[in-house]
Amino acid sequence: MSQDSAASDPVDFKSTAVFRLLEKAMQEDDKGLAVTLKGIYCFKVKNEDGKDGIWILDMRDGKGKVKFNGKEKPDVTLVMKDADVVELMMGKLNPQKAFFQGKVKINGNMGLAMKLSVLQEQASKKMEELKAKL
C-alpha cells in the first residue's frame, strides 16, 4: 500500500460502520468470541476512490479490539474492496465464493481465515438488532 493512497480517516470507507458494529458485538460478547478466534486479523480495504485502509482485529485477549490503521503484525490478512467487506460481513457474500471469485485475497494463517464465518455471524446479528430498533 503506497503512502499517497493510504486513507487517514476511516469515514472514507463504507466498511467503517461494519467494523464499528463488529467491535460493539465483540464487547457485548459473552460466548468468548476472542478466545475462539485467538489471533490477529488484518483487513486491507480499497475504497471507490482508490484509497487504502487497514483494520486490525486483535482477538488475542479479552473481548478483542478493532483498530483503524493499526500496526500489529497480523496472523492473517484479507485484501478486499470496501463494498465487498460490507457484503461479506453482513452475510450477503459467502466467504468461500468470495475467495474463489477473487473478491478476497488471503495471506497467512488459512485456519484463522476459515473462522471468518464466526466474525461474519456476529456482525450480521448486530446489524439485525439495529434494524429491529429502527
C-alpha positions as CSV (number, residue, x, y, z in Angstrom):
1,M,0.0,0.0,0.0
2,S,1.6,3.3,-1.0
3,Q,1.6,6.3,1.3
4,D,-0.2,8.6,-1.1
5,S,-3.1,6.1,-1.5
6,A,-3.4,5.4,2.2
7,A,-6.5,6.9,3.9
8,S,-6.0,8.6,7.2
9,D,-9.7,8.8,8.0
10,P,-12.0,5.8,8.4
11,V,-15.0,7.9,7.3
12,D,-13.7,7.4,3.8
13,F,-14.9,3.8,3.9
14,K,-18.4,2.2,3.9
15,S,-17.0,-0.7,5.8
16,T,-16.2,1.5,8.8
17,A,-19.8,1.1,10.0
18,V,-19.4,-2.7,9.8
19,F,-16.1,-2.7,11.8
20,R,-17.8,-0.4,14.4
21,L,-20.7,-2.8,14.7
22,L,-18.3,-5.7,14.9
23,E,-16.4,-4.0,17.7
24,K,-19.6,-3.4,19.6
25,A,-20.6,-7.0,19.1
26,M,-17.2,-8.2,20.4
27,Q,-17.5,-6.0,23.5
28,E,-21.0,-7.4,24.3
29,D,-20.0,-10.9,23.5
30,D,-20.4,-13.4,26.4
31,K,-19.6,-16.5,24.4
32,G,-15.9,-15.9,24.2
33,L,-15.5,-15.0,20.5
34,A,-12.0,-13.7,21.0
35,V,-11.0,-17.0,22.7
36,T,-12.4,-18.9,19.8
37,L,-10.5,-16.9,17.2
38,K,-7.3,-16.2,19.1
39,G,-5.3,-14.3,16.5
40,I,-4.9,-11.0,14.7
41,Y,-6.9,-10.4,11.5
42,C,-5.9,-7.6,9.1
43,F,-8.4,-6.3,6.6
44,K,-6.7,-4.3,3.8
45,V,-9.6,-2.4,2.2
46,K,-9.6,-0.3,-1.0
47,N,-12.5,2.2,-1.3
48,E,-14.1,3.5,-4.5
49,D,-11.7,6.5,-4.6
50,G,-8.7,4.1,-4.7
51,K,-7.7,4.8,-1.1
52,D,-6.4,2.0,1.1
53,G,-7.3,1.5,4.8
54,I,-6.3,-1.1,7.2
55,W,-8.4,-2.5,10.1
56,I,-6.8,-4.7,12.7
57,L,-9.0,-7.1,14.7
58,D,-6.9,-8.2,17.6
59,M,-8.5,-11.3,19.1
60,R,-5.6,-12.4,21.3
61,D,-7.1,-11.5,24.7
62,G,-10.1,-10.1,26.4
63,K,-13.0,-9.5,24.1
64,G,-10.8,-8.2,21.3
65,K,-10.1,-4.8,19.8
66,V,-10.6,-3.2,16.4
67,K,-8.2,-0.5,15.2
68,F,-8.0,1.6,12.1
69,N,-4.5,1.7,10.6
70,G,-3.2,-0.5,13.5
71,K,0.4,-1.6,13.4
72,E,0.1,-5.1,15.0
73,K,1.6,-7.9,13.0
74,P,-1.4,-10.0,11.6
75,D,-1.7,-13.7,11.6
76,V,-4.0,-13.5,8.5
77,T,-4.5,-10.7,6.1
78,L,-7.6,-10.3,3.9
79,V,-7.4,-7.9,0.9
80,M,-10.8,-6.7,-0.3
81,K,-12.8,-3.9,-1.9
82,D,-14.8,-1.7,0.6
83,A,-18.2,-2.8,-0.8
84,D,-17.2,-6.5,-0.6
85,V,-16.3,-6.2,3.1
86,V,-19.8,-4.8,3.8
87,E,-21.4,-7.6,1.8
88,L,-19.3,-10.3,3.4
89,M,-19.8,-9.2,7.0
90,M,-23.5,-8.7,6.5
91,G,-23.8,-12.3,5.3
92,K,-24.7,-11.4,1.7
93,L,-21.4,-12.7,0.3
94,N,-20.3,-16.2,1.1
95,P,-16.6,-16.2,2.2
96,Q,-15.7,-19.3,0.1
97,K,-17.4,-17.9,-3.0
98,A,-15.7,-14.5,-2.4
99,F,-12.3,-16.3,-2.3
100,F,-12.9,-18.3,-5.5
101,Q,-14.3,-15.3,-7.3
102,G,-11.1,-13.3,-6.4
103,K,-13.1,-10.8,-4.3
104,V,-10.9,-11.6,-1.3
105,K,-7.2,-12.4,-1.2
106,I,-5.9,-14.2,1.8
107,N,-2.3,-14.2,3.1
108,G,-1.2,-16.0,6.3
109,N,-3.0,-18.4,8.5
110,M,-5.7,-20.1,6.5
111,G,-7.1,-21.7,9.6
112,L,-8.0,-18.3,11.0
113,A,-9.3,-17.2,7.7
114,M,-11.7,-20.2,7.8
115,K,-13.1,-19.0,11.1
116,L,-14.1,-15.7,9.4
117,S,-17.7,-17.0,9.4
118,V,-17.8,-16.5,13.2
119,L,-17.0,-12.8,12.7
120,Q,-19.5,-12.6,9.9
121,E,-22.2,-14.1,12.1
122,Q,-21.5,-11.6,14.9
123,A,-21.6,-8.6,12.5
124,S,-24.8,-9.7,10.8
125,K,-26.6,-10.3,14.2
126,K,-25.7,-6.9,15.3
127,M,-27.0,-5.4,12.1
128,E,-30.3,-7.2,12.5
129,E,-30.6,-5.9,16.1
130,L,-30.1,-2.3,14.8
131,K,-32.7,-2.8,12.0
132,A,-35.2,-4.1,14.6
133,K,-34.7,-0.9,16.6
134,L,-35.4,1.4,13.7
